[in-house]
């Protein structure tokens, strides 16, 4: 068990280093000089050279990468070219929006998908829940999340006036006003992911229902519902958790669009603004943080496998 955890942590660290190198290389290849964009077209060569020196852009790439990586390890993420403030502070402010948004979207996705997928698997083929799950899965996969967000704004904000159309009042305004501003974006993020998760849950439960232990439990006289929830569903959670881990990646990517649709001051909007302003230091820090969050979530999903399936703890491998 300890050897397995050590191996996973070591692999996580190596992956983060490789991702940081890839992120830095891609950012270095982006067109546009941050110093020239900051000063404008009227800047003199001397002023431009001085600003490039202050930004550290005149140093070799390997030196800049080493300084950036060392700063990331110690928590010093540098200063924003555009705002002139520490990037760590900017990211901390935006995380207070993006993390609750992602958590709420994942929670909604699970609350929708797991009961619907289990009900579809337990229902008669061609029955109401089976057809409902199939329609929901197909529509959710086919419709883009940002378009769902626009429809939600038109219905619940513009027509009914129940929810705000966008913006974020801040957590200082109270828990409900802040959560209320995250509901529509979270639903827009959750519905496409719930569609995929519904299909995976249904398939996993159906496969597990045909296992020998499930048929044996039924043969011993246990009710179908008890077999389903006590034996089948727990054993079908491994593929469901796998998809949940992968979906976090799509939630992070989708947050860039959704946060711009709803004008939320989150990490996705910060990344978009940094890209448009060529604020490279902010952009590479945000992208590295996104990648790190995805890797950590997948690492936690791997650990959850060990808690769900004792065979993995005994065998030491997946």
PDB file of C-alpha atoms in Angstrom:
ATOM      1  CA  UNK A   1       0.000   0.000   0.000  1.00  0.00           C
ATOM      2  CA  UNK A   2       2.744   2.457   0.985  1.00  0.00           C
ATOM      3  CA  UNK A   3       4.843   1.462  -2.022  1.00  0.00           C
ATOM      4  CA  UNK A   4       1.874   2.029  -4.311  1.00  0.00           C
ATOM      5  CA  UNK A   5       1.160   5.486  -2.850  1.00  0.00           C
ATOM      6  CA  UNK A   6       4.841   6.455  -3.091  1.00  0.00           C
ATOM      7  CA  UNK A   7       4.905   5.389  -6.725  1.00  0.00           C
ATOM      8  CA  UNK A   8       1.771   7.402  -7.522  1.00  0.00           C
ATOM      9  CA  UNK A   9       3.095  10.539  -5.758  1.00  0.00           C
ATOM     10  CA  UNK A  10       6.440  10.255  -7.562  1.00  0.00           C
ATOM     11  CA  UNK A  11       4.623   9.889 -10.880  1.00  0.00           C
ATOM     12  CA  UNK A  12       2.475  12.917 -10.048  1.00  0.00           C
ATOM     13  CA  UNK A  13       5.542  15.097  -9.368  1.00  0.00           C
ATOM     14  CA  UNK A  14       7.276  13.996 -12.582  1.00  0.00           C
ATOM     15  CA  UNK A  15       4.111  14.667 -14.586  1.00  0.00           C
ATOM     16  CA  UNK A  16       3.792  18.159 -13.094  1.00  0.00           C
ATOM     17  CA  UNK A  17       7.399  18.953 -14.058  1.00  0.00           C
ATOM     18  CA  UNK A  18       6.816  17.698 -17.600  1.00  0.00           C
ATOM     19  CA  UNK A  19       3.605  19.722 -17.861  1.00  0.00           C
ATOM     20  CA  UNK A  20       5.382  22.853 -16.597  1.00  0.00           C
ATOM     21  CA  UNK A  21       8.056  22.460 -19.289  1.00  0.00           C
ATOM     22  CA  UNK A  22       5.410  22.003 -21.981  1.00  0.00           C
ATOM     23  CA  UNK A  23       3.396  25.001 -20.760  1.00  0.00           C
ATOM     24  CA  UNK A  24       6.471  27.245 -20.676  1.00  0.00           C
ATOM     25  CA  UNK A  25       7.546  26.145 -24.173  1.00  0.00           C
ATOM     26  CA  UNK A  26       4.099  26.832 -25.628  1.00  0.00           C
ATOM     27  CA  UNK A  27       3.880  30.243 -23.934  1.00  0.00           C
ATOM     28  CA  UNK A  28       7.332  31.165 -25.285  1.00  0.00           C
ATOM     29  CA  UNK A  29       6.151  30.398 -28.824  1.00  0.00           C
ATOM     30  CA  UNK A  30       3.091  32.650 -28.626  1.00  0.00           C
ATOM     31  CA  UNK A  31       3.334  35.610 -31.022  1.00  0.00           C
ATOM     32  CA  UNK A  32       3.589  39.127 -29.645  1.00  0.00           C
ATOM     33  CA  UNK A  33       6.048  40.879 -27.345  1.00  0.00           C
ATOM     34  CA  UNK A  34       4.508  41.600 -23.919  1.00  0.00           C
ATOM     35  CA  UNK A  35       6.752  44.638 -23.479  1.00  0.00           C
ATOM     36  CA  UNK A  36       5.795  46.107 -26.859  1.00  0.00           C
ATOM     37  CA  UNK A  37       2.101  45.481 -26.171  1.00  0.00           C
ATOM     38  CA  UNK A  38       2.397  47.179 -22.771  1.00  0.00           C
ATOM     39  CA  UNK A  39       4.167  50.289 -24.089  1.00  0.00           C
ATOM     40  CA  UNK A  40       2.372  50.615 -27.409  1.00  0.00           C
ATOM     41  CA  UNK A  41       3.682  51.462 -30.848  1.00  0.00           C
ATOM     42  CA  UNK A  42       5.156  54.831 -29.816  1.00  0.00           C
ATOM     43  CA  UNK A  43       7.755  53.339 -27.468  1.00  0.00           C
ATOM     44  CA  UNK A  44      11.413  54.031 -28.190  1.00  0.00           C
ATOM     45  CA  UNK A  45      13.869  51.132 -28.530  1.00  0.00           C
ATOM     46  CA  UNK A  46      15.621  52.205 -25.319  1.00  0.00           C
ATOM     47  CA  UNK A  47      12.366  52.221 -23.324  1.00  0.00           C
ATOM     48  CA  UNK A  48      11.364  48.891 -24.830  1.00  0.00           C
ATOM     49  CA  UNK A  49      14.738  47.349 -23.939  1.00  0.00           C
ATOM     50  CA  UNK A  50      14.497  48.677 -20.373  1.00  0.00           C
ATOM     51  CA  UNK A  51      11.022  47.212 -19.887  1.00  0.00           C
ATOM     52  CA  UNK A  52      12.078  43.868 -21.361  1.00  0.00           C
ATOM     53  CA  UNK A  53      14.929  43.834 -18.847  1.00  0.00           C
ATOM     54  CA  UNK A  54      12.547  44.595 -15.959  1.00  0.00           C
ATOM     55  CA  UNK A  55      10.260  41.805 -17.123  1.00  0.00           C
ATOM     56  CA  UNK A  56      13.182  39.399 -17.458  1.00  0.00           C
ATOM     57  CA  UNK A  57      12.402  38.838 -21.138  1.00  0.00           C
ATOM     58  CA  UNK A  58      15.999  39.463 -22.196  1.00  0.00           C
ATOM     59  CA  UNK A  59      17.280  36.381 -20.370  1.00  0.00           C
ATOM     60  CA  UNK A  60      17.764  32.952 -21.994  1.00  0.00           C
ATOM     61  CA  UNK A  61      14.706  30.712 -22.036  1.00  0.00           C
ATOM     62  CA  UNK A  62      16.308  28.078 -19.805  1.00  0.00           C
ATOM     63  CA  UNK A  63      17.066  30.713 -17.159  1.00  0.00           C
ATOM     64  CA  UNK A  64      13.537  32.102 -17.334  1.00  0.00           C
ATOM     65  CA  UNK A  65      12.096  28.591 -17.014  1.00  0.00           C
ATOM     66  CA  UNK A  66      14.286  27.808 -13.993  1.00  0.00           C
ATOM     67  CA  UNK A  67      13.292  31.051 -12.270  1.00  0.00           C
ATOM     68  CA  UNK A  68       9.614  30.497 -13.017  1.00  0.00           C
ATOM     69  CA  UNK A  69       9.675  26.880 -11.777  1.00  0.00           C
ATOM     70  CA  UNK A  70      11.566  27.824  -8.604  1.00  0.00           C
ATOM     71  CA  UNK A  71       9.085  30.621  -7.961  1.00  0.00           C
ATOM     72  CA  UNK A  72       6.133  28.288  -8.517  1.00  0.00           C
ATOM     73  CA  UNK A  73       7.542  25.836  -5.951  1.00  0.00           C
ATOM     74  CA  UNK A  74       8.006  28.590  -3.350  1.00  0.00           C
ATOM     75  CA  UNK A  75       4.681  30.298  -4.111  1.00  0.00           C
ATOM     76  CA  UNK A  76       6.214  33.325  -5.838  1.00  0.00           C
ATOM     77  CA  UNK A  77       4.407  33.357  -9.197  1.00  0.00           C
ATOM     78  CA  UNK A  78       5.809  36.694 -10.306  1.00  0.00           C
ATOM     79  CA  UNK A  79       4.026  39.950 -11.150  1.00  0.00           C
ATOM     80  CA  UNK A  80       1.397  40.497 -13.775  1.00  0.00           C
ATOM     81  CA  UNK A  81       2.597  42.512 -16.770  1.00  0.00           C
ATOM     82  CA  UNK A  82      -0.834  44.114 -17.119  1.00  0.00           C
ATOM     83  CA  UNK A  83      -1.954  44.710 -13.525  1.00  0.00           C
ATOM     84  CA  UNK A  84       1.458  45.104 -11.885  1.00  0.00           C
ATOM     85  CA  UNK A  85       0.400  43.023  -8.868  1.00  0.00           C
ATOM     86  CA  UNK A  86       1.535  39.575  -7.685  1.00  0.00           C
ATOM     87  CA  UNK A  87      -0.002  36.794  -9.766  1.00  0.00           C
ATOM     88  CA  UNK A  88      -0.559  34.689  -6.637  1.00  0.00           C
ATOM     89  CA  UNK A  89      -3.024  37.267  -5.336  1.00  0.00           C
ATOM     90  CA  UNK A  90      -4.884  37.416  -8.648  1.00  0.00           C
ATOM     91  CA  UNK A  91      -5.175  33.629  -8.781  1.00  0.00           C
ATOM     92  CA  UNK A  92      -6.326  33.387  -5.155  1.00  0.00           C
ATOM     93  CA  UNK A  93      -9.139  35.874  -5.853  1.00  0.00           C
ATOM     94  CA  UNK A  94     -10.259  34.001  -8.957  1.00  0.00           C
ATOM     95  CA  UNK A  95     -10.028  30.567  -7.303  1.00  0.00           C
ATOM     96  CA  UNK A  96     -12.720  31.712  -4.868  1.00  0.00           C
ATOM     97  CA  UNK A  97     -15.080  31.724  -7.862  1.00  0.00           C
ATOM     98  CA  UNK A  98     -13.828  28.874 -10.050  1.00  0.00           C
ATOM     99  CA  UNK A  99     -13.476  26.174  -7.389  1.00  0.00           C
ATOM    100  CA  UNK A 100     -17.022  26.598  -5.971  1.00  0.00           C
ATOM    101  CA  UNK A 101     -18.340  26.714  -9.549  1.00  0.00           C
ATOM    102  CA  UNK A 102     -16.570  23.450 -10.453  1.00  0.00           C
ATOM    103  CA  UNK A 103     -17.635  21.772  -7.197  1.00  0.00           C
ATOM    104  CA  UNK A 104     -21.267  22.793  -7.711  1.00  0.00           C
ATOM    105  CA  UNK A 105     -21.175  21.582 -11.328  1.00  0.00           C
ATOM    106  CA  UNK A 106     -19.743  18.199 -10.318  1.00  0.00           C
ATOM    107  CA  UNK A 107     -22.316  17.843  -7.523  1.00  0.00           C
ATOM    108  CA  UNK A 108     -25.193  18.621  -9.906  1.00  0.00           C
ATOM    109  CA  UNK A 109     -23.768  16.236 -12.500  1.00  0.00           C
ATOM    110  CA  UNK A 110     -23.631  13.371  -9.988  1.00  0.00           C
ATOM    111  CA  UNK A 111     -27.071  14.119  -8.534  1.00  0.00           C
ATOM    112  CA  UNK A 112     -28.590  14.037 -12.022  1.00  0.00           C
ATOM    113  CA  UNK A 113     -26.605  11.264 -13.674  1.00  0.00           C
ATOM    114  CA  UNK A 114     -26.239   8.539 -11.054  1.00  0.00           C
ATOM    115  CA  UNK A 115     -29.942   8.167 -10.097  1.00  0.00           C
ATOM    116  CA  UNK A 116     -31.016   8.449 -13.747  1.00  0.00           C
ATOM    117  CA  UNK A 117     -28.390   5.966 -14.924  1.00  0.00           C
ATOM    118  CA  UNK A 118     -29.251   3.463 -12.193  1.00  0.00           C
ATOM    119  CA  UNK A 119     -32.978   3.848 -12.866  1.00  0.00           C
ATOM    120  CA  UNK A 120     -32.423   3.329 -16.592  1.00  0.00           C
ATOM    121  CA  UNK A 121     -30.392   0.182 -15.954  1.00  0.00           C
ATOM    122  CA  UNK A 122     -32.955  -1.214 -13.517  1.00  0.00           C
ATOM    123  CA  UNK A 123     -35.925  -0.386 -15.743  1.00  0.00           C
ATOM    124  CA  UNK A 124     -37.276  -2.559 -18.502  1.00  0.00           C
ATOM    125  CA  UNK A 125     -35.536  -2.011 -21.838  1.00  0.00           C
ATOM    126  CA  UNK A 126     -37.587   0.531 -23.761  1.00  0.00           C
ATOM    127  CA  UNK A 127     -39.321   1.697 -20.579  1.00  0.00           C
ATOM    128  CA  UNK A 128     -39.797   5.272 -19.451  1.00  0.00           C
ATOM    129  CA  UNK A 129     -36.498   5.707 -17.585  1.00  0.00           C
ATOM    130  CA  UNK A 130     -34.573   3.884 -20.297  1.00  0.00           C
ATOM    131  CA  UNK A 131     -35.917   6.220 -22.989  1.00  0.00           C
ATOM    132  CA  UNK A 132     -35.491   9.281 -20.752  1.00  0.00           C
ATOM    133  CA  UNK A 133     -31.853   8.449 -20.059  1.00  0.00           C
ATOM    134  CA  UNK A 134     -31.159   7.840 -23.755  1.00  0.00           C
ATOM    135  CA  UNK A 135     -32.750  11.147 -24.816  1.00  0.00           C
ATOM    136  CA  UNK A 136     -31.000  13.095 -22.070  1.00  0.00           C
ATOM    137  CA  UNK A 137     -27.626  11.552 -22.956  1.00  0.00           C
ATOM    138  CA  UNK A 138     -27.943  12.276 -26.662  1.00  0.00           C
ATOM    139  CA  UNK A 139     -29.164  15.842 -26.199  1.00  0.00           C
ATOM    140  CA  UNK A 140     -26.622  16.648 -23.493  1.00  0.00           C
ATOM    141  CA  UNK A 141     -23.709  15.398 -25.570  1.00  0.00           C
ATOM    142  CA  UNK A 142     -24.878  17.160 -28.728  1.00  0.00           C
ATOM    143  CA  UNK A 143     -25.618  20.611 -27.252  1.00  0.00           C
ATOM    144  CA  UNK A 144     -22.606  22.828 -26.337  1.00  0.00           C
ATOM    145  CA  UNK A 145     -22.434  24.057 -22.765  1.00  0.00           C
ATOM    146  CA  UNK A 146     -22.110  27.747 -23.669  1.00  0.00           C
ATOM    147  CA  UNK A 147     -25.296  27.529 -25.769  1.00  0.00           C
ATOM    148  CA  UNK A 148     -27.091  25.933 -22.806  1.00  0.00           C
ATOM    149  CA  UNK A 149     -25.838  28.841 -20.721  1.00  0.00           C
ATOM    150  CA  UNK A 150     -27.291  31.387 -23.140  1.00  0.00           C
ATOM    151  CA  UNK A 151     -30.653  29.595 -23.091  1.00  0.00           C
ATOM    152  CA  UNK A 152     -30.631  29.535 -19.289  1.00  0.00           C
ATOM    153  CA  UNK A 153     -29.964  33.276 -19.211  1.00  0.00           C
ATOM    154  CA  UNK A 154     -32.820  33.963 -21.635  1.00  0.00           C
ATOM    155  CA  UNK A 155     -35.264  31.815 -19.654  1.00  0.00           C
ATOM    156  CA  UNK A 156     -34.394  32.245 -15.978  1.00  0.00           C
ATOM    157  CA  UNK A 157     -32.779  35.700 -16.013  1.00  0.00           C
ATOM    158  CA  UNK A 158     -34.361  37.662 -18.858  1.00  0.00           C
ATOM    159  CA  UNK A 159     -37.864  36.138 -19.058  1.00  0.00           C
ATOM    160  CA  UNK A 160     -38.555  34.974 -15.497  1.00  0.00           C
ATOM    161  CA  UNK A 161     -36.127  37.163 -13.571  1.00  0.00           C
ATOM    162  CA  UNK A 162     -35.394  34.413 -11.055  1.00  0.00           C
ATOM    163  CA  UNK A 163     -31.615  34.411 -11.424  1.00  0.00           C
ATOM    164  CA  UNK A 164     -28.969  37.030 -12.229  1.00  0.00           C
ATOM    165  CA  UNK A 165     -27.856  37.107 -15.860  1.00  0.00           C
ATOM    166  CA  UNK A 166     -24.196  37.325 -14.942  1.00  0.00           C
ATOM    167  CA  UNK A 167     -21.589  38.807 -12.685  1.00  0.00           C
ATOM    168  CA  UNK A 168     -20.507  37.801  -9.210  1.00  0.00           C
ATOM    169  CA  UNK A 169     -21.311  39.940  -6.135  1.00  0.00           C
ATOM    170  CA  UNK A 170     -18.563  38.383  -4.018  1.00  0.00           C
ATOM    171  CA  UNK A 171     -18.759  36.171  -0.958  1.00  0.00           C
ATOM    172  CA  UNK A 172     -18.888  39.253   1.275  1.00  0.00           C
ATOM    173  CA  UNK A 173     -22.402  39.933  -0.012  1.00  0.00           C
ATOM    174  CA  UNK A 174     -23.672  36.760   1.653  1.00  0.00           C
ATOM    175  CA  UNK A 175     -23.738  33.059   0.935  1.00  0.00           C
ATOM    176  CA  UNK A 176     -27.036  32.947  -0.980  1.00  0.00           C
ATOM    177  CA  UNK A 177     -26.396  35.924  -3.325  1.00  0.00           C
ATOM    178  CA  UNK A 178     -22.986  34.473  -4.210  1.00  0.00           C
ATOM    179  CA  UNK A 179     -24.315  30.935  -4.763  1.00  0.00           C
ATOM    180  CA  UNK A 180     -27.286  32.296  -6.690  1.00  0.00           C
ATOM    181  CA  UNK A 181     -24.942  33.876  -9.223  1.00  0.00           C
ATOM    182  CA  UNK A 182     -23.212  30.490  -9.696  1.00  0.00           C
ATOM    183  CA  UNK A 183     -26.338  28.367 -10.185  1.00  0.00           C
ATOM    184  CA  UNK A 184     -26.927  29.006 -13.905  1.00  0.00           C
ATOM    185  CA  UNK A 185     -23.260  28.673 -14.907  1.00  0.00           C
ATOM    186  CA  UNK A 186     -22.982  25.488 -12.829  1.00  0.00           C
ATOM    187  CA  UNK A 187     -26.045  24.016 -14.550  1.00  0.00           C
ATOM    188  CA  UNK A 188     -24.608  24.955 -17.958  1.00  0.00           C
ATOM    189  CA  UNK A 189     -21.365  23.179 -17.039  1.00  0.00           C
ATOM    190  CA  UNK A 190     -23.069  20.199 -15.391  1.00  0.00           C
ATOM    191  CA  UNK A 191     -25.651  19.178 -18.018  1.00  0.00           C
ATOM    192  CA  UNK A 192     -23.232  18.032 -20.778  1.00  0.00           C
ATOM    193  CA  UNK A 193     -21.134  16.162 -18.213  1.00  0.00           C
ATOM    194  CA  UNK A 194     -24.223  14.619 -16.621  1.00  0.00           C
ATOM    195  CA  UNK A 195     -25.267  13.325 -20.043  1.00  0.00           C
ATOM    196  CA  UNK A 196     -21.979  11.435 -20.434  1.00  0.00           C
ATOM    197  CA  UNK A 197     -22.054  10.225 -16.835  1.00  0.00           C
ATOM    198  CA  UNK A 198     -25.624   8.943 -17.217  1.00  0.00           C
ATOM    199  CA  UNK A 199     -24.624   6.738 -20.127  1.00  0.00           C
ATOM    200  CA  UNK A 200     -21.542   5.435 -18.299  1.00  0.00           C
ATOM    201  CA  UNK A 201     -23.526   4.744 -15.111  1.00  0.00           C
ATOM    202  CA  UNK A 202     -26.210   2.860 -17.009  1.00  0.00           C
ATOM    203  CA  UNK A 203     -23.648   0.716 -18.854  1.00  0.00           C
ATOM    204  CA  UNK A 204     -21.633   0.010 -15.682  1.00  0.00           C
ATOM    205  CA  UNK A 205     -24.722  -1.010 -13.693  1.00  0.00           C
ATOM    206  CA  UNK A 206     -25.998  -3.224 -16.532  1.00  0.00           C
ATOM    207  CA  UNK A 207     -22.627  -4.968 -16.811  1.00  0.00           C
ATOM    208  CA  UNK A 208     -22.463  -5.516 -13.052  1.00  0.00           C
ATOM    209  CA  UNK A 209     -26.031  -6.861 -12.943  1.00  0.00           C
ATOM    210  CA  UNK A 210     -24.897  -9.759 -15.127  1.00  0.00           C
ATOM    211  CA  UNK A 211     -21.996 -10.689 -12.847  1.00  0.00           C
ATOM    212  CA  UNK A 212     -22.180 -14.003 -11.009  1.00  0.00           C
ATOM    213  CA  UNK A 213     -22.356 -12.438  -7.539  1.00  0.00           C
ATOM    214  CA  UNK A 214     -25.415 -10.357  -8.512  1.00  0.00           C
ATOM    215  CA  UNK A 215     -27.253 -13.364  -9.927  1.00  0.00           C
ATOM    216  CA  UNK A 216     -26.321 -15.380  -6.837  1.00  0.00           C
ATOM    217  CA  UNK A 217     -27.713 -12.686  -4.531  1.00  0.00           C
ATOM    218  CA  UNK A 218     -30.999 -12.714  -6.448  1.00  0.00           C
ATOM    219  CA  UNK A 219     -31.102 -16.512  -6.336  1.00  0.00           C
ATOM    220  CA  UNK A 220     -30.725 -16.398  -2.546  1.00  0.00           C
ATOM    221  CA  UNK A 221     -33.964 -14.422  -2.301  1.00  0.00           C
ATOM    222  CA  UNK A 222     -32.730 -10.858  -1.926  1.00  0.00           C
ATOM    223  CA  UNK A 223     -34.991  -8.240  -3.462  1.00  0.00           C
ATOM    224  CA  UNK A 224     -33.923  -6.690  -6.746  1.00  0.00           C
ATOM    225  CA  UNK A 225     -33.694  -3.205  -5.217  1.00  0.00           C
ATOM    226  CA  UNK A 226     -31.509  -4.431  -2.351  1.00  0.00           C
ATOM    227  CA  UNK A 227     -29.194  -6.271  -4.740  1.00  0.00           C
ATOM    228  CA  UNK A 228     -29.063  -3.194  -6.927  1.00  0.00           C
ATOM    229  CA  UNK A 229     -28.144  -0.621  -4.258  1.00  0.00           C
ATOM    230  CA  UNK A 230     -26.161  -2.775  -1.817  1.00  0.00           C
ATOM    231  CA  UNK A 231     -24.176  -4.926  -4.246  1.00  0.00           C
ATOM    232  CA  UNK A 232     -24.383  -3.736  -7.843  1.00  0.00           C
ATOM    233  CA  UNK A 233     -24.049   0.043  -7.537  1.00  0.00           C
ATOM    234  CA  UNK A 234     -20.970  -0.003  -5.227  1.00  0.00           C
ATOM    235  CA  UNK A 235     -19.201  -2.381  -7.629  1.00  0.00           C
ATOM    236  CA  UNK A 236     -20.143  -0.218 -10.615  1.00  0.00           C
ATOM    237  CA  UNK A 237     -18.592   2.925  -9.106  1.00  0.00           C
ATOM    238  CA  UNK A 238     -15.061   2.389 -10.456  1.00  0.00           C
ATOM    239  CA  UNK A 239     -15.835   3.324 -14.102  1.00  0.00           C
ATOM    240  CA  UNK A 240     -18.116   6.113 -12.861  1.00  0.00           C
ATOM    241  CA  UNK A 241     -15.280   7.584 -10.778  1.00  0.00           C
ATOM    242  CA  UNK A 242     -12.950   7.280 -13.765  1.00  0.00           C
ATOM    243  CA  UNK A 243     -15.298   9.390 -15.872  1.00  0.00           C
ATOM    244  CA  UNK A 244     -15.716  11.888 -13.019  1.00  0.00           C
ATOM    245  CA  UNK A 245     -11.953  12.357 -12.915  1.00  0.00           C
ATOM    246  CA  UNK A 246     -11.820  12.891 -16.664  1.00  0.00           C
ATOM    247  CA  UNK A 247     -14.791  15.242 -16.544  1.00  0.00           C
ATOM    248  CA  UNK A 248     -12.916  17.588 -14.245  1.00  0.00           C
ATOM    249  CA  UNK A 249     -10.652  18.314 -17.225  1.00  0.00           C
ATOM    250  CA  UNK A 250     -13.671  19.252 -19.350  1.00  0.00           C
ATOM    251  CA  UNK A 251     -15.072  21.372 -16.514  1.00  0.00           C
ATOM    252  CA  UNK A 252     -11.816  23.317 -16.355  1.00  0.00           C
ATOM    253  CA  UNK A 253     -11.809  23.828 -20.124  1.00  0.00           C
ATOM    254  CA  UNK A 254     -15.506  24.658 -20.190  1.00  0.00           C
ATOM    255  CA  UNK A 255     -15.078  27.212 -17.420  1.00  0.00           C
ATOM    256  CA  UNK A 256     -13.162  29.459 -19.830  1.00  0.00           C
ATOM    257  CA  UNK A 257     -16.258  29.796 -22.050  1.00  0.00           C
ATOM    258  CA  UNK A 258     -18.890  29.691 -19.326  1.00  0.00           C
ATOM    259  CA  UNK A 259     -17.178  32.305 -17.157  1.00  0.00           C
ATOM    260  CA  UNK A 260     -17.028  34.641 -20.153  1.00  0.00           C
ATOM    261  CA  UNK A 261     -20.694  34.003 -21.005  1.00  0.00           C
ATOM    262  CA  UNK A 262     -21.727  34.861 -17.444  1.00  0.00           C
ATOM    263  CA  UNK A 263     -18.933  37.446 -16.876  1.00  0.00           C
ATOM    264  CA  UNK A 264     -17.702  35.609 -13.798  1.00  0.00           C
ATOM    265  CA  UNK A 265     -14.332  36.777 -12.398  1.00  0.00           C
ATOM    266  CA  UNK A 266     -12.883  33.271 -12.316  1.00  0.00           C
ATOM    267  CA  UNK A 267      -9.685  31.629 -13.519  1.00  0.00           C
ATOM    268  CA  UNK A 268     -11.145  30.942 -16.957  1.00  0.00           C
ATOM    269  CA  UNK A 269     -11.910  34.608 -17.558  1.00  0.00           C
ATOM    270  CA  UNK A 270      -8.502  35.573 -16.150  1.00  0.00           C
ATOM    271  CA  UNK A 271      -6.812  33.203 -18.617  1.00  0.00           C
ATOM    272  CA  UNK A 272      -8.821  34.658 -21.508  1.00  0.00           C
ATOM    273  CA  UNK A 273      -7.938  38.223 -20.523  1.00  0.00           C
ATOM    274  CA  UNK A 274      -4.255  37.324 -20.069  1.00  0.00           C
ATOM    275  CA  UNK A 275      -4.173  35.750 -23.529  1.00  0.00           C
ATOM    276  CA  UNK A 276      -5.759  38.783 -25.186  1.00  0.00           C
ATOM    277  CA  UNK A 277      -3.359  41.125 -23.350  1.00  0.00           C
ATOM    278  CA  UNK A 278      -0.299  38.869 -23.853  1.00  0.00           C
ATOM    279  CA  UNK A 279       0.200  38.748 -20.082  1.00  0.00           C
ATOM    280  CA  UNK A 280       2.349  35.646 -20.441  1.00  0.00           C
ATOM    281  CA  UNK A 281       3.304  35.242 -16.787  1.00  0.00           C
ATOM    282  CA  UNK A 282      -0.344  35.188 -15.704  1.00  0.00           C
ATOM    283  CA  UNK A 283      -1.362  32.883 -18.543  1.00  0.00           C
ATOM    284  CA  UNK A 284       1.317  30.273 -17.902  1.00  0.00           C
ATOM    285  CA  UNK A 285       0.646  30.316 -14.151  1.00  0.00           C
ATOM    286  CA  UNK A 286      -3.102  29.814 -14.696  1.00  0.00           C
ATOM    287  CA  UNK A 287      -2.558  27.043 -17.266  1.00  0.00           C
ATOM    288  CA  UNK A 288      -0.096  25.278 -14.946  1.00  0.00           C
ATOM    289  CA  UNK A 289      -2.594  25.572 -12.083  1.00  0.00           C
ATOM    290  CA  UNK A 290      -5.349  24.114 -14.272  1.00  0.00           C
ATOM    291  CA  UNK A 291      -3.080  21.215 -15.235  1.00  0.00           C
ATOM    292  CA  UNK A 292      -2.064  20.690 -11.612  1.00  0.00           C
ATOM    293  CA  UNK A 293      -5.689  20.633 -10.461  1.00  0.00           C
ATOM    294  CA  UNK A 294      -6.549  18.044 -13.104  1.00  0.00           C
ATOM    295  CA  UNK A 295      -3.589  15.839 -12.125  1.00  0.00           C
ATOM    296  CA  UNK A 296      -4.380  16.100  -8.404  1.00  0.00           C
ATOM    297  CA  UNK A 297      -8.052  15.250  -8.985  1.00  0.00           C
ATOM    298  CA  UNK A 298      -7.083  12.199 -11.034  1.00  0.00           C
ATOM    299  CA  UNK A 299      -4.635  11.215  -8.292  1.00  0.00           C
ATOM    300  CA  UNK A 300      -7.448  11.420  -5.727  1.00  0.00           C
ATOM    301  CA  UNK A 301      -9.642   9.331  -8.019  1.00  0.00           C
ATOM    302  CA  UNK A 302      -6.898   6.691  -8.098  1.00  0.00           C
ATOM    303  CA  UNK A 303      -6.839   6.699  -4.306  1.00  0.00           C
ATOM    304  CA  UNK A 304     -10.612   6.296  -4.224  1.00  0.00           C
ATOM    305  CA  UNK A 305     -10.228   3.092  -6.242  1.00  0.00           C
ATOM    306  CA  UNK A 306      -8.260   1.652  -3.331  1.00  0.00           C
ATOM    307  CA  UNK A 307     -11.038   2.561  -0.905  1.00  0.00           C
ATOM    308  CA  UNK A 308     -13.788   1.080  -3.101  1.00  0.00           C
ATOM    309  CA  UNK A 309     -12.095  -2.103  -4.321  1.00  0.00           C
ATOM    310  CA  UNK A 310     -10.116  -4.070  -1.675  1.00  0.00           C
ATOM    311  CA  UNK A 311      -8.619  -6.233  -4.440  1.00  0.00           C
ATOM    312  CA  UNK A 312      -6.523  -3.255  -5.570  1.00  0.00           C
ATOM    313  CA  UNK A 313      -5.133  -2.783  -2.070  1.00  0.00           C
ATOM    314  CA  UNK A 314      -4.238  -6.445  -1.838  1.00  0.00           C
ATOM    315  CA  UNK A 315      -2.738  -6.694  -5.297  1.00  0.00           C
ATOM    316  CA  UNK A 316      -0.948  -3.349  -5.241  1.00  0.00           C
ATOM    317  CA  UNK A 317      -1.818  -2.633  -8.879  1.00  0.00           C
ATOM    318  CA  UNK A 318      -4.832  -1.539 -10.814  1.00  0.00           C
TER     319      UNK A 318
END
